PDB file of C-alpha atoms in Angstrom:
ATOM      1  CA  MET A   1      -0.197  -0.071   0.163  1.00  0.00           C
ATOM      2  CA  SER A   2       1.260   3.641  -1.211  1.00  0.00           C
ATOM      3  CA  PHE A   3       2.175   6.324   1.715  1.00  0.00           C
ATOM      4  CA  ASP A   4       0.041   8.608  -0.656  1.00  0.00           C
ATOM      5  CA  ARG A   5      -3.262   5.772   0.027  1.00  0.00           C
ATOM      6  CA  LYS A   6      -2.134   5.489   3.048  1.00  0.00           C
ATOM      7  CA  LEU A   7      -2.530   8.979   4.533  1.00  0.00           C
ATOM      8  CA  ARG A   8      -5.962   9.599   2.667  1.00  0.00           C
ATOM      9  CA  ASP A   9      -6.884   6.456   4.866  1.00  0.00           C
ATOM     10  CA  ARG A  10      -5.522   7.670   8.201  1.00  0.00           C
ATOM     11  CA  ILE A  11      -6.878  10.850   7.671  1.00  0.00           C
ATOM     12  CA  ALA A  12     -10.969   8.972   6.140  1.00  0.00           C
ATOM     13  CA  ALA A  13     -11.209   7.222   9.889  1.00  0.00           C
ATOM     14  CA  THR A  14     -10.753  10.697  11.441  1.00  0.00           C
ATOM     15  CA  TRP A  15     -13.333  12.542  12.549  1.00  0.00           C
ATOM     16  CA  ALA A  16     -12.195  16.020  11.513  1.00  0.00           C
ATOM     17  CA  GLY A  17     -10.803  14.328   8.329  1.00  0.00           C
ATOM     18  CA  ARG A  18     -15.402  13.390   7.946  1.00  0.00           C
ATOM     19  CA  LEU A  19     -16.628  16.770   9.128  1.00  0.00           C
ATOM     20  CA  LEU A  20     -14.249  18.909   7.370  1.00  0.00           C
ATOM     21  CA  GLY A  21     -15.561  16.189   3.599  1.00  0.00           C
ATOM     22  CA  ILE A  22     -11.449  15.924   2.391  1.00  0.00           C
ATOM     23  CA  GLU A  23     -11.746  14.830  -0.494  1.00  0.00           C
ATOM     24  CA  LEU A  24     -10.287  11.224  -0.482  1.00  0.00           C
ATOM     25  CA  THR A  25     -10.636   9.965  -3.860  1.00  0.00           C
ATOM     26  CA  PRO A  26      -7.394   8.829  -5.905  1.00  0.00           C
ATOM     27  CA  VAL A  27      -6.469  11.593  -8.708  1.00  0.00           C
ATOM     28  CA  SER A  28      -3.550  10.633 -10.880  1.00  0.00           C
ATOM     29  CA  HIS A  29      -0.758  12.730 -11.513  1.00  0.00           C
ATOM     30  CA  THR A  30      -1.633  13.039 -15.464  1.00  0.00           C
ATOM     31  CA  GLU A  31      -5.140  13.816 -14.396  1.00  0.00           C
ATOM     32  CA  ARG A  32      -4.083  16.678 -12.023  1.00  0.00           C
ATOM     33  CA  ILE A  33      -1.409  18.460 -15.042  1.00  0.00           C
ATOM     34  CA  ILE A  34      -4.517  18.493 -17.255  1.00  0.00           C
ATOM     35  CA  SER A  35      -6.630  19.761 -15.402  1.00  0.00           C
ATOM     36  CA  ALA A  36      -4.093  22.185 -14.245  1.00  0.00           C
ATOM     37  CA  ALA A  37      -3.068  22.633 -18.573  1.00  0.00           C
ATOM     38  CA  GLY A  38      -6.809  22.685 -19.242  1.00  0.00           C
ATOM     39  CA  GLY A  39      -7.774  26.485 -17.016  1.00  0.00           C
ATOM     40  CA  PHE A  40      -4.175  27.959 -18.079  1.00  0.00           C
ATOM     41  CA  GLY A  41      -5.133  27.528 -21.856  1.00  0.00           C
ATOM     42  CA  ALA A  42      -9.156  28.067 -21.144  1.00  0.00           C
ATOM     43  CA  ILE A  43      -8.254  31.414 -19.667  1.00  0.00           C
ATOM     44  CA  LEU A  44      -5.300  32.090 -21.851  1.00  0.00           C
ATOM     45  CA  LEU A  45      -7.372  31.948 -24.893  1.00  0.00           C
ATOM     46  CA  LEU A  46     -10.659  34.183 -23.497  1.00  0.00           C
ATOM     47  CA  TYR A  47      -8.575  36.909 -22.671  1.00  0.00           C
ATOM     48  CA  TRP A  48      -6.688  36.221 -25.439  1.00  0.00           C
ATOM     49  CA  LEU A  49     -10.006  36.220 -27.802  1.00  0.00           C
ATOM     50  CA  GLU A  50     -11.048  39.115 -25.884  1.00  0.00           C
ATOM     51  CA  ARG A  51      -8.766  41.806 -26.245  1.00  0.00           C
ATOM     52  CA  ASP A  52      -6.688  41.141 -29.534  1.00  0.00           C
ATOM     53  CA  VAL A  53     -10.026  39.262 -31.584  1.00  0.00           C
ATOM     54  CA  LEU A  54     -12.451  41.387 -30.718  1.00  0.00           C
ATOM     55  CA  GLY A  55     -11.040  44.460 -29.582  1.00  0.00           C
ATOM     56  CA  GLU A  56     -12.650  44.689 -26.231  1.00  0.00           C
ATOM     57  CA  THR A  57     -11.844  46.656 -23.313  1.00  0.00           C
ATOM     58  CA  GLY A  58     -12.398  47.193 -19.995  1.00  0.00           C
ATOM     59  CA  ALA A  59     -15.688  45.540 -17.720  1.00  0.00           C
ATOM     60  CA  ALA A  60     -17.097  44.290 -22.013  1.00  0.00           C
ATOM     61  CA  MET A  61     -13.904  42.118 -21.744  1.00  0.00           C
ATOM     62  CA  MET A  62     -14.059  39.042 -19.223  1.00  0.00           C
ATOM     63  CA  ILE A  63     -15.702  38.569 -15.665  1.00  0.00           C
ATOM     64  CA  GLY A  64     -13.794  36.974 -12.894  1.00  0.00           C
ATOM     65  CA  SER A  65     -16.617  34.045 -12.517  1.00  0.00           C
ATOM     66  CA  MET A  66     -14.970  32.463 -15.652  1.00  0.00           C
ATOM     67  CA  GLY A  67     -12.170  31.267 -12.947  1.00  0.00           C
ATOM     68  CA  ALA A  68     -14.989  29.242 -11.432  1.00  0.00           C
ATOM     69  CA  SER A  69     -16.228  27.938 -14.642  1.00  0.00           C
ATOM     70  CA  ALA A  70     -12.769  26.760 -15.246  1.00  0.00           C
ATOM     71  CA  VAL A  71     -12.064  24.634 -12.512  1.00  0.00           C
ATOM     72  CA  LEU A  72     -15.150  22.865 -12.851  1.00  0.00           C
ATOM     73  CA  LEU A  73     -15.243  22.627 -16.976  1.00  0.00           C
ATOM     74  CA  PHE A  74     -11.468  21.480 -16.941  1.00  0.00           C
ATOM     75  CA  ALA A  75     -10.785  19.778 -13.120  1.00  0.00           C
ATOM     76  CA  VAL A  76     -14.101  17.663 -13.322  1.00  0.00           C
ATOM     77  CA  PRO A  77     -15.719  17.987 -16.831  1.00  0.00           C
ATOM     78  CA  HIS A  78     -18.189  15.106 -16.507  1.00  0.00           C
ATOM     79  CA  GLY A  79     -20.070  16.127 -13.419  1.00  0.00           C
ATOM     80  CA  ALA A  80     -23.312  17.118 -14.009  1.00  0.00           C
ATOM     81  CA  LEU A  81     -21.901  20.806 -13.012  1.00  0.00           C
ATOM     82  CA  SER A  82     -19.756  21.273 -15.989  1.00  0.00           C
ATOM     83  CA  GLN A  83     -21.667  20.069 -18.648  1.00  0.00           C
ATOM     84  CA  PRO A  84     -22.904  23.543 -21.134  1.00  0.00           C
ATOM     85  CA  TRP A  85     -26.453  23.241 -20.666  1.00  0.00           C
ATOM     86  CA  ALA A  86     -25.216  24.054 -16.934  1.00  0.00           C
ATOM     87  CA  VAL A  87     -22.893  27.139 -18.174  1.00  0.00           C
ATOM     88  CA  LEU A  88     -24.363  28.329 -20.667  1.00  0.00           C
ATOM     89  CA  VAL A  89     -27.899  28.740 -19.227  1.00  0.00           C
ATOM     90  CA  GLY A  90     -27.050  28.548 -15.742  1.00  0.00           C
ATOM     91  CA  HIS A  91     -24.434  31.924 -16.925  1.00  0.00           C
ATOM     92  CA  ALA A  92     -26.741  33.523 -19.067  1.00  0.00           C
ATOM     93  CA  VAL A  93     -30.040  33.610 -15.748  1.00  0.00           C
ATOM     94  CA  SER A  94     -27.860  34.573 -13.288  1.00  0.00           C
ATOM     95  CA  ALA A  95     -26.891  37.690 -15.252  1.00  0.00           C
ATOM     96  CA  LEU A  96     -30.282  38.582 -16.687  1.00  0.00           C
ATOM     97  CA  ILE A  97     -31.292  37.874 -13.032  1.00  0.00           C
ATOM     98  CA  GLY A  98     -28.510  40.424 -11.614  1.00  0.00           C
ATOM     99  CA  VAL A  99     -28.696  43.664 -13.715  1.00  0.00           C
ATOM    100  CA  ALA A 100     -32.284  43.726 -13.287  1.00  0.00           C
ATOM    101  CA  VAL A 101     -31.571  43.422  -9.159  1.00  0.00           C
ATOM    102  CA  ALA A 102     -29.743  45.335  -9.944  1.00  0.00           C
ATOM    103  CA  LYS A 103     -32.273  47.839 -11.705  1.00  0.00           C
ATOM    104  CA  LEU A 104     -35.076  47.890  -9.330  1.00  0.00           C
ATOM    105  CA  VAL A 105     -33.558  47.637  -6.381  1.00  0.00           C
ATOM    106  CA  PRO A 106     -31.592  51.107  -4.149  1.00  0.00           C
ATOM    107  CA  SER A 107     -29.940  48.707  -1.977  1.00  0.00           C
ATOM    108  CA  ALA A 108     -26.654  47.154  -2.712  1.00  0.00           C
ATOM    109  CA  LEU A 109     -26.897  44.957   0.747  1.00  0.00           C
ATOM    110  CA  LEU A 110     -30.402  43.756  -0.222  1.00  0.00           C
ATOM    111  CA  ALA A 111     -29.433  43.364  -4.025  1.00  0.00           C
ATOM    112  CA  SER A 112     -26.786  41.555  -3.615  1.00  0.00           C
ATOM    113  CA  ALA A 113     -27.881  39.004  -1.930  1.00  0.00           C
ATOM    114  CA  LEU A 114     -31.460  38.469  -3.754  1.00  0.00           C
ATOM    115  CA  ALA A 115     -29.258  38.312  -6.694  1.00  0.00           C
ATOM    116  CA  VAL A 116     -27.616  35.490  -5.523  1.00  0.00           C
ATOM    117  CA  GLY A 117     -30.738  33.615  -4.093  1.00  0.00           C
ATOM    118  CA  LEU A 118     -33.252  34.438  -7.152  1.00  0.00           C
ATOM    119  CA  SER A 119     -30.047  32.696  -9.782  1.00  0.00           C
ATOM    120  CA  ILE A 120     -29.757  29.710  -7.139  1.00  0.00           C
ATOM    121  CA  GLY A 121     -33.910  29.195  -7.618  1.00  0.00           C
ATOM    122  CA  ALA A 122     -33.150  30.242 -11.113  1.00  0.00           C
ATOM    123  CA  MET A 123     -30.776  27.693 -12.144  1.00  0.00           C
ATOM    124  CA  HIS A 124     -32.295  25.451  -9.951  1.00  0.00           C
ATOM    125  CA  TYR A 125     -36.263  24.968 -11.771  1.00  0.00           C
ATOM    126  CA  LEU A 126     -33.463  25.329 -15.224  1.00  0.00           C
ATOM    127  CA  ARG A 127     -31.743  21.734 -13.985  1.00  0.00           C
ATOM    128  CA  ALA A 128     -28.783  24.700 -14.821  1.00  0.00           C
ATOM    129  CA  ILE A 129     -27.158  24.732 -11.559  1.00  0.00           C
ATOM    130  CA  HIS A 130     -23.505  26.114 -12.181  1.00  0.00           C
ATOM    131  CA  PRO A 131     -21.940  27.721  -8.447  1.00  0.00           C
ATOM    132  CA  PRO A 132     -20.411  30.345 -10.653  1.00  0.00           C
ATOM    133  CA  GLY A 133     -23.348  31.469 -11.859  1.00  0.00           C
ATOM    134  CA  GLY A 134     -24.299  32.740  -8.689  1.00  0.00           C
ATOM    135  CA  ALA A 135     -20.586  35.190  -8.917  1.00  0.00           C
ATOM    136  CA  THR A 136     -21.989  36.451 -12.364  1.00  0.00           C
ATOM    137  CA  ALA A 137     -25.264  37.673 -10.597  1.00  0.00           C
ATOM    138  CA  LEU A 138     -23.275  38.904  -7.731  1.00  0.00           C
ATOM    139  CA  THR A 139     -21.256  40.568 -10.162  1.00  0.00           C
ATOM    140  CA  ALA A 140     -23.749  42.040 -11.866  1.00  0.00           C
ATOM    141  CA  VAL A 141     -24.996  44.701  -8.601  1.00  0.00           C
ATOM    142  CA  ILE A 142     -21.292  45.242  -7.403  1.00  0.00           C
ATOM    143  CA  GLY A 143     -19.250  45.096 -10.231  1.00  0.00           C
ATOM    144  CA  GLY A 144     -19.528  49.090 -10.376  1.00  0.00           C
ATOM    145  CA  THR A 145     -20.758  51.795 -12.170  1.00  0.00           C
ATOM    146  CA  ALA A 146     -18.960  50.003 -15.859  1.00  0.00           C
ATOM    147  CA  ILE A 147     -21.188  46.854 -15.036  1.00  0.00           C
ATOM    148  CA  HIS A 148     -23.707  48.887 -14.682  1.00  0.00           C
ATOM    149  CA  ASP A 149     -23.612  51.567 -17.980  1.00  0.00           C
ATOM    150  CA  LEU A 150     -24.038  47.876 -20.239  1.00  0.00           C
ATOM    151  CA  GLY A 151     -27.744  47.213 -18.739  1.00  0.00           C
ATOM    152  CA  PHE A 152     -28.936  44.073 -19.687  1.00  0.00           C
ATOM    153  CA  GLY A 153     -26.063  44.041 -22.862  1.00  0.00           C
ATOM    154  CA  PHE A 154     -23.855  42.613 -19.574  1.00  0.00           C
ATOM    155  CA  VAL A 155     -25.635  39.062 -20.484  1.00  0.00           C
ATOM    156  CA  VAL A 156     -24.679  38.636 -23.859  1.00  0.00           C
ATOM    157  CA  THR A 157     -20.937  40.727 -23.762  1.00  0.00           C
ATOM    158  CA  PRO A 158     -19.420  39.658 -21.775  1.00  0.00           C
ATOM    159  CA  VAL A 159     -21.216  37.151 -20.137  1.00  0.00           C
ATOM    160  CA  LEU A 160     -22.490  34.582 -22.786  1.00  0.00           C
ATOM    161  CA  LEU A 161     -19.788  35.791 -24.737  1.00  0.00           C
ATOM    162  CA  ASN A 162     -17.413  34.500 -22.476  1.00  0.00           C
ATOM    163  CA  ALA A 163     -19.056  31.316 -21.308  1.00  0.00           C
ATOM    164  CA  VAL A 164     -19.406  30.417 -25.107  1.00  0.00           C
ATOM    165  CA  VAL A 165     -15.847  30.752 -25.486  1.00  0.00           C
ATOM    166  CA  MET A 166     -15.234  28.268 -22.894  1.00  0.00           C
ATOM    167  CA  VAL A 167     -17.463  25.491 -23.299  1.00  0.00           C
ATOM    168  CA  ALA A 168     -15.738  25.445 -27.553  1.00  0.00           C
ATOM    169  CA  ALA A 169     -12.302  25.308 -25.607  1.00  0.00           C
ATOM    170  CA  ALA A 170     -13.322  22.817 -23.399  1.00  0.00           C
ATOM    171  CA  VAL A 171     -14.628  20.900 -25.892  1.00  0.00           C
ATOM    172  CA  ALA A 172     -11.516  21.379 -28.010  1.00  0.00           C
ATOM    173  CA  ILE A 173      -8.587  20.846 -25.000  1.00  0.00           C
ATOM    174  CA  ASN A 174     -10.028  18.397 -23.615  1.00  0.00           C
ATOM    175  CA  ALA A 175     -11.269  16.023 -27.124  1.00  0.00           C
ATOM    176  CA  ALA A 176      -7.096  15.394 -26.954  1.00  0.00           C
ATOM    177  CA  PHE A 177      -7.680  12.704 -24.200  1.00  0.00           C
ATOM    178  CA  ALA A 178     -10.323   9.970 -25.129  1.00  0.00           C
ATOM    179  CA  TRP A 179     -11.243   9.726 -21.726  1.00  0.00           C
ATOM    180  CA  ARG A 180     -11.987  13.255 -20.445  1.00  0.00           C
ATOM    181  CA  ARG A 181     -13.803  14.550 -24.194  1.00  0.00           C
ATOM    182  CA  TYR A 182     -16.294  16.999 -23.602  1.00  0.00           C
ATOM    183  CA  PRO A 183     -19.660  16.856 -22.823  1.00  0.00           C
ATOM    184  CA  ALA A 184     -19.707  14.361 -20.860  1.00  0.00           C
ATOM    185  CA  ALA A 185     -21.991  12.317 -24.147  1.00  0.00           C
ATOM    186  CA  LEU A 186     -18.232  11.572 -25.966  1.00  0.00           C
ATOM    187  CA  GLY A 187     -16.333  10.602 -23.376  1.00  0.00           C
ATOM    188  CA  ARG A 188     -15.045   7.057 -23.170  1.00  0.00           C
ATOM    189  CA  ARG A 189     -13.369   4.659 -20.050  1.00  0.00           C
ATOM    190  CA  LYS A 190      -9.099   5.562 -19.842  1.00  0.00           C
ATOM    191  CA  THR A 191      -9.347   1.891 -19.581  1.00  0.00           C
ATOM    192  CA  ALA A 192     -10.895  -1.102 -19.282  1.00  0.00           C
ATOM    193  CA  ILE A 193     -10.409  -3.269 -16.516  1.00  0.00           C
ATOM    194  CA  ALA A 194     -10.440  -7.498 -17.781  1.00  0.00           C
ATOM    195  CA  SER A 195     -13.618  -8.977 -16.370  1.00  0.00           C
ATOM    196  CA  PRO A 196     -16.245 -11.802 -17.565  1.00  0.00           C
ATOM    197  CA  PRO A 197     -18.176 -11.649 -20.735  1.00  0.00           C
ATOM    198  CA  ASP A 198     -21.301  -9.441 -20.385  1.00  0.00           C
ATOM    199  CA  THR A 199     -20.557  -8.238 -17.029  1.00  0.00           C
ATOM    200  CA  ALA A 200     -20.559  -3.979 -17.894  1.00  0.00           C
ATOM    201  CA  ALA A 201     -23.428  -4.767 -19.603  1.00  0.00           C
ATOM    202  CA  GLN A 202     -25.557  -6.625 -17.426  1.00  0.00           C
ATOM    203  CA  ALA A 203     -24.773  -3.903 -14.701  1.00  0.00           C
ATOM    204  CA  ILE A 204     -25.548  -1.424 -17.072  1.00  0.00           C
ATOM    205  CA  ALA A 205     -29.263  -3.598 -18.010  1.00  0.00           C
ATOM    206  CA  GLU A 206     -29.541  -3.659 -14.192  1.00  0.00           C
ATOM    207  CA  LEU A 207     -30.600  -0.029 -13.962  1.00  0.00           C
ATOM    208  CA  SER A 208     -32.925   1.857 -16.842  1.00  0.00           C
ATOM    209  CA  HIS A 209     -32.821   5.811 -16.692  1.00  0.00           C
ATOM    210  CA  GLN A 210     -36.224   5.604 -15.031  1.00  0.00           C
ATOM    211  CA  ASP A 211     -34.753   3.567 -11.880  1.00  0.00           C
ATOM    212  CA  PHE A 212     -32.056   6.283 -11.758  1.00  0.00           C
ATOM    213  CA  VAL A 213     -34.744   9.894 -11.873  1.00  0.00           C
ATOM    214  CA  ALA A 214     -37.030   7.719  -9.219  1.00  0.00           C
ATOM    215  CA  ALA A 215     -33.886   7.501  -6.965  1.00  0.00           C
ATOM    216  CA  LEU A 216     -32.529  10.822  -7.550  1.00  0.00           C
ATOM    217  CA  SER A 217     -35.930  11.622  -6.805  1.00  0.00           C
ATOM    218  CA  ARG A 218     -35.747   9.705  -3.421  1.00  0.00           C
ATOM    219  CA  ILE A 219     -32.627  11.388  -2.307  1.00  0.00           C
ATOM    220  CA  GLY A 220     -34.811  14.581  -2.557  1.00  0.00           C
ATOM    221  CA  THR A 221     -31.291  16.753  -2.849  1.00  0.00           C
ATOM    222  CA  PHE A 222     -29.096  17.187  -6.650  1.00  0.00           C
ATOM    223  CA  VAL A 223     -26.735  15.173  -6.997  1.00  0.00           C
ATOM    224  CA  ASP A 224     -23.571  15.930  -9.391  1.00  0.00           C
ATOM    225  CA  ILE A 225     -23.034  12.919 -11.030  1.00  0.00           C
ATOM    226  CA  SER A 226     -24.834  12.094 -14.667  1.00  0.00           C
ATOM    227  CA  GLU A 227     -26.677   8.998 -15.880  1.00  0.00           C
ATOM    228  CA  GLU A 228     -23.704   7.662 -17.752  1.00  0.00           C
ATOM    229  CA  GLU A 229     -20.557   8.088 -14.878  1.00  0.00           C
ATOM    230  CA  PHE A 230     -23.262   6.196 -12.581  1.00  0.00           C
ATOM    231  CA  ASN A 231     -23.317   3.718 -15.153  1.00  0.00           C
ATOM    232  CA  GLU A 232     -19.680   3.643 -16.084  1.00  0.00           C
ATOM    233  CA  LEU A 233     -19.330   3.972 -11.922  1.00  0.00           C
ATOM    234  CA  ARG A 234     -20.857   0.894 -11.597  1.00  0.00           C
ATOM    235  CA  SER A 235     -20.407  -0.822 -14.322  1.00  0.00           C
ATOM    236  CA  LEU A 236     -16.295   0.070 -13.160  1.00  0.00           C
ATOM    237  CA  MET A 237     -17.223  -1.766  -9.434  1.00  0.00           C
ATOM    238  CA  ARG A 238     -18.303  -4.739 -10.666  1.00  0.00           C
ATOM    239  CA  GLU A 239     -15.310  -6.081 -12.868  1.00  0.00           C
ATOM    240  CA  GLU A 240     -13.513  -4.734 -10.099  1.00  0.00           C
ATOM    241  CA  GLU A 241     -15.316  -7.118  -7.497  1.00  0.00           C
ATOM    242  CA  ALA A 242     -14.986  -9.705 -10.564  1.00  0.00           C
ATOM    243  CA  ARG A 243     -11.184  -8.986 -10.780  1.00  0.00           C
ATOM    244  CA  ARG A 244     -11.075  -9.790  -6.479  1.00  0.00           C
ATOM    245  CA  ARG A 245     -12.800 -12.655  -6.130  1.00  0.00           C
ATOM    246  CA  LEU A 246     -10.906 -15.129  -4.594  1.00  0.00           C
ATOM    247  CA  PRO A 247      -9.476 -17.505  -6.422  1.00  0.00           C
ATOM    248  CA  PRO A 248     -10.002 -21.616  -4.945  1.00  0.00           C
ATOM    249  CA  ASN A 249      -6.671 -22.239  -3.838  1.00  0.00           C
ATOM    250  CA  GLN A 250      -6.927 -18.883  -1.708  1.00  0.00           C
ATOM    251  CA  ILE A 251      -8.838 -20.591   0.698  1.00  0.00           C
ATOM    252  CA  ARG A 252      -6.862 -22.075   3.666  1.00  0.00           C
ATOM    253  CA  LEU A 253      -7.263 -24.273   6.698  1.00  0.00           C
ATOM    254  CA  GLY A 254      -8.436 -21.345   9.981  1.00  0.00           C
ATOM    255  CA  GLY A 255      -8.803 -18.488   7.488  1.00  0.00           C
ATOM    256  CA  TYR A 256     -11.850 -16.069   8.082  1.00  0.00           C
ATOM    257  CA  TYR A 257     -13.942 -14.807   5.520  1.00  0.00           C
ATOM    258  CA  ALA A 258     -16.751 -12.391   4.832  1.00  0.00           C
ATOM    259  CA  ASN A 259     -19.383 -12.228   2.648  1.00  0.00           C
ATOM    260  CA  ARG A 260     -20.934  -9.151   0.056  1.00  0.00           C
ATOM    261  CA  GLY A 261     -23.880  -8.737   2.758  1.00  0.00           C
ATOM    262  CA  GLU A 262     -24.924  -5.886   4.088  1.00  0.00           C
ATOM    263  CA  ALA A 263     -27.006  -5.678   7.361  1.00  0.00           C
ATOM    264  CA  ASP A 264     -28.972  -8.943   8.220  1.00  0.00           C
ATOM    265  CA  GLY A 265     -27.307 -10.322   5.221  1.00  0.00           C
ATOM    266  CA  TYR A 266     -23.809  -9.883   6.244  1.00  0.00           C
ATOM    267  CA  SER A 267     -21.310 -12.598   8.461  1.00  0.00           C
ATOM    268  CA  VAL A 268     -18.323 -13.629   9.233  1.00  0.00           C
ATOM    269  CA  ARG A 269     -17.368 -17.859   8.509  1.00  0.00           C
ATOM    270  CA  ARG A 270     -13.913 -19.578  10.029  1.00  0.00           C
ATOM    271  CA  VAL A 271     -12.980 -22.231   7.726  1.00  0.00           C
ATOM    272  CA  VAL A 272     -12.218 -25.320  10.326  1.00  0.00           C
ATOM    273  CA  ASP A 273     -11.725 -28.010   7.703  1.00  0.00           C
ATOM    274  CA  VAL A 274     -10.517 -28.851   4.488  1.00  0.00           C
ATOM    275  CA  GLU A 275     -11.139 -31.814   2.334  1.00  0.00           C
ATOM    276  CA  PRO A 276      -8.133 -32.691   1.158  1.00  0.00           C
ATOM    277  CA  GLY A 277      -6.231 -33.701  -1.942  1.00  0.00           C
ATOM    278  CA  LYS A 278     -10.109 -32.344  -3.702  1.00  0.00           C
ATOM    279  CA  GLU A 279      -9.486 -28.460  -5.717  1.00  0.00           C
ATOM    280  CA  GLN A 280     -13.778 -29.049  -5.529  1.00  0.00           C
ATOM    281  CA  GLY A 281     -13.573 -30.713  -2.076  1.00  0.00           C
ATOM    282  CA  ARG A 282     -15.774 -30.029   0.926  1.00  0.00           C
ATOM    283  CA  ILE A 283     -15.670 -27.482   3.384  1.00  0.00           C
ATOM    284  CA  ILE A 284     -16.947 -27.140   6.689  1.00  0.00           C
ATOM    285  CA  TRP A 285     -16.738 -23.881   7.890  1.00  0.00           C
ATOM    286  CA  ARG A 286     -18.263 -22.080  11.658  1.00  0.00           C
ATOM    287  CA  CYS A 287     -20.039 -18.645  11.156  1.00  0.00           C
ATOM    288  CA  VAL A 288     -18.308 -15.717  14.273  1.00  0.00           C
ATOM    289  CA  ALA A 289     -20.286 -13.227  13.016  1.00  0.00           C
ATOM    290  CA  GLY A 290     -23.258 -11.584  12.263  1.00  0.00           C
ATOM    291  CA  ASN A 291     -26.180 -13.436  10.320  1.00  0.00           C
ATOM    292  CA  ASP A 292     -26.533 -16.892  11.679  1.00  0.00           C
ATOM    293  CA  ARG A 293     -23.985 -16.587  14.537  1.00  0.00           C
ATOM    294  CA  ASN A 294     -23.083 -19.471  15.572  1.00  0.00           C
ATOM    295  CA  THR A 295     -23.950 -22.056  13.479  1.00  0.00           C
ATOM    296  CA  GLN A 296     -22.093 -24.494  11.028  1.00  0.00           C
ATOM    297  CA  GLY A 297     -21.628 -25.660   7.406  1.00  0.00           C
ATOM    298  CA  MET A 298     -20.437 -27.566   4.554  1.00  0.00           C
ATOM    299  CA  SER A 299     -20.315 -26.735   1.232  1.00  0.00           C
ATOM    300  CA  SER A 300     -18.089 -27.561  -2.096  1.00  0.00           C
ATOM    301  CA  ARG A 301     -15.381 -24.780  -2.029  1.00  0.00           C
ATOM    302  CA  GLN A 302     -16.827 -23.080  -5.615  1.00  0.00           C
ATOM    303  CA  GLU A 303     -20.221 -22.070  -3.549  1.00  0.00           C
ATOM    304  CA  PHE A 304     -18.300 -21.127  -1.030  1.00  0.00           C
ATOM    305  CA  ILE A 305     -16.170 -18.671  -3.609  1.00  0.00           C
ATOM    306  CA  GLU A 306     -19.511 -17.599  -4.735  1.00  0.00           C
ATOM    307  CA  TRP A 307     -20.346 -16.797  -1.621  1.00  0.00           C
ATOM    308  CA  ALA A 308     -16.514 -15.317   0.187  1.00  0.00           C
ATOM    309  CA  CYS A 309     -16.029 -11.105  -1.390  1.00  0.00           C
ATOM    310  CA  CYS A 310     -12.738 -11.366   0.585  1.00  0.00           C
ATOM    311  CA  GLU A 311     -10.549 -12.581   3.407  1.00  0.00           C
ATOM    312  CA  VAL A 312     -10.855 -11.015   6.352  1.00  0.00           C
ATOM    313  CA  GLU A 313      -9.234  -9.941   9.769  1.00  0.00           C
ATOM    314  CA  ARG A 314     -10.795  -8.835  13.952  1.00  0.00           C
ATOM    315  CA  SER A 315      -9.445  -5.575  14.883  1.00  0.00           C
ATOM    316  CA  GLY A 316     -10.736  -3.983  17.671  1.00  0.00           C
ATOM    317  CA  ASN A 317     -14.798  -4.613  17.305  1.00  0.00           C
ATOM    318  CA  ALA A 318     -14.622  -4.753  14.086  1.00  0.00           C
ATOM    319  CA  TRP A 319     -14.268  -7.205  11.026  1.00  0.00           C
ATOM    320  CA  MET A 320     -11.350  -4.832   8.146  1.00  0.00           C
ATOM    321  CA  ARG A 321     -10.491  -6.733   4.730  1.00  0.00           C
ATOM    322  CA  LYS A 322      -6.621  -8.374   5.998  1.00  0.00           C
ATOM    323  CA  PRO A 323      -4.339  -6.770   3.326  1.00  0.00           C
ATOM    324  CA  GLU A 324      -2.778  -8.045   0.111  1.00  0.00           C
ATOM    325  CA  GLY A 325       0.100 -10.181   0.184  1.00  0.00           C
TER     326      GLY A 325
END
């Protein structure tokens, strides 16, 4: 286990780590470098295009919220918050609301809060949540005389123009990397894990579009994952499970093994006897934890392999997966 992974696991186990929401998802150094380079290239392109090609200056050239959009478009190009509809509509409706509120509400304090609150609501109803849109709405209110003088023209230039250029840059830059192609519908995974035939197809077939929508409705809050991402994640999890399945020769006398069950279906079995000299011989086991505790049974080696997910060991009051090797 690498030092980086050990550190992540240690942080994840702490109360402070969970409370602060420290992101522990492993991301490759290649992905991090591409994300940084993509954001650099997009802002460079946007600035050059607006200043040197279109001749824009001052307030009509660029708004700060595009920096936040660059983070989403290049750090999480397949996130639901990063898709073209969210970027274009989120910025446009937020700018429209910001300008209208700035004109109608004389108090800067009230106008600022109202612009951001209304833009969040509008993005929710339009299914176009894009966090930088809140900054766009706020800019329309507190951006000063130069912004206010643009009136509703602020929605078109710089906001929509900036957003269109950012989306185009994301399409062009991410196109060089098959697994990052933008929008998400154009992307495909970087690598494939060897798996039994039809594993991926089975994982996706089990989940319909209606199932996905119904599940999100039951959660009741916004989840930043697209249906395509969820299906791919589910497929990869199935493939990883198949790859890590215990081979028959790893079932050893005295070993402890857990199944894939949850809650009442979970149990841990200890192998108390193995029929010698037969690869597909019988295994006698005793359940030591979970469902059917203190019961004893007998299975063929193949049946036991299909039941077990991993070898485990006792750690305090819990059973933990035994480290490989």
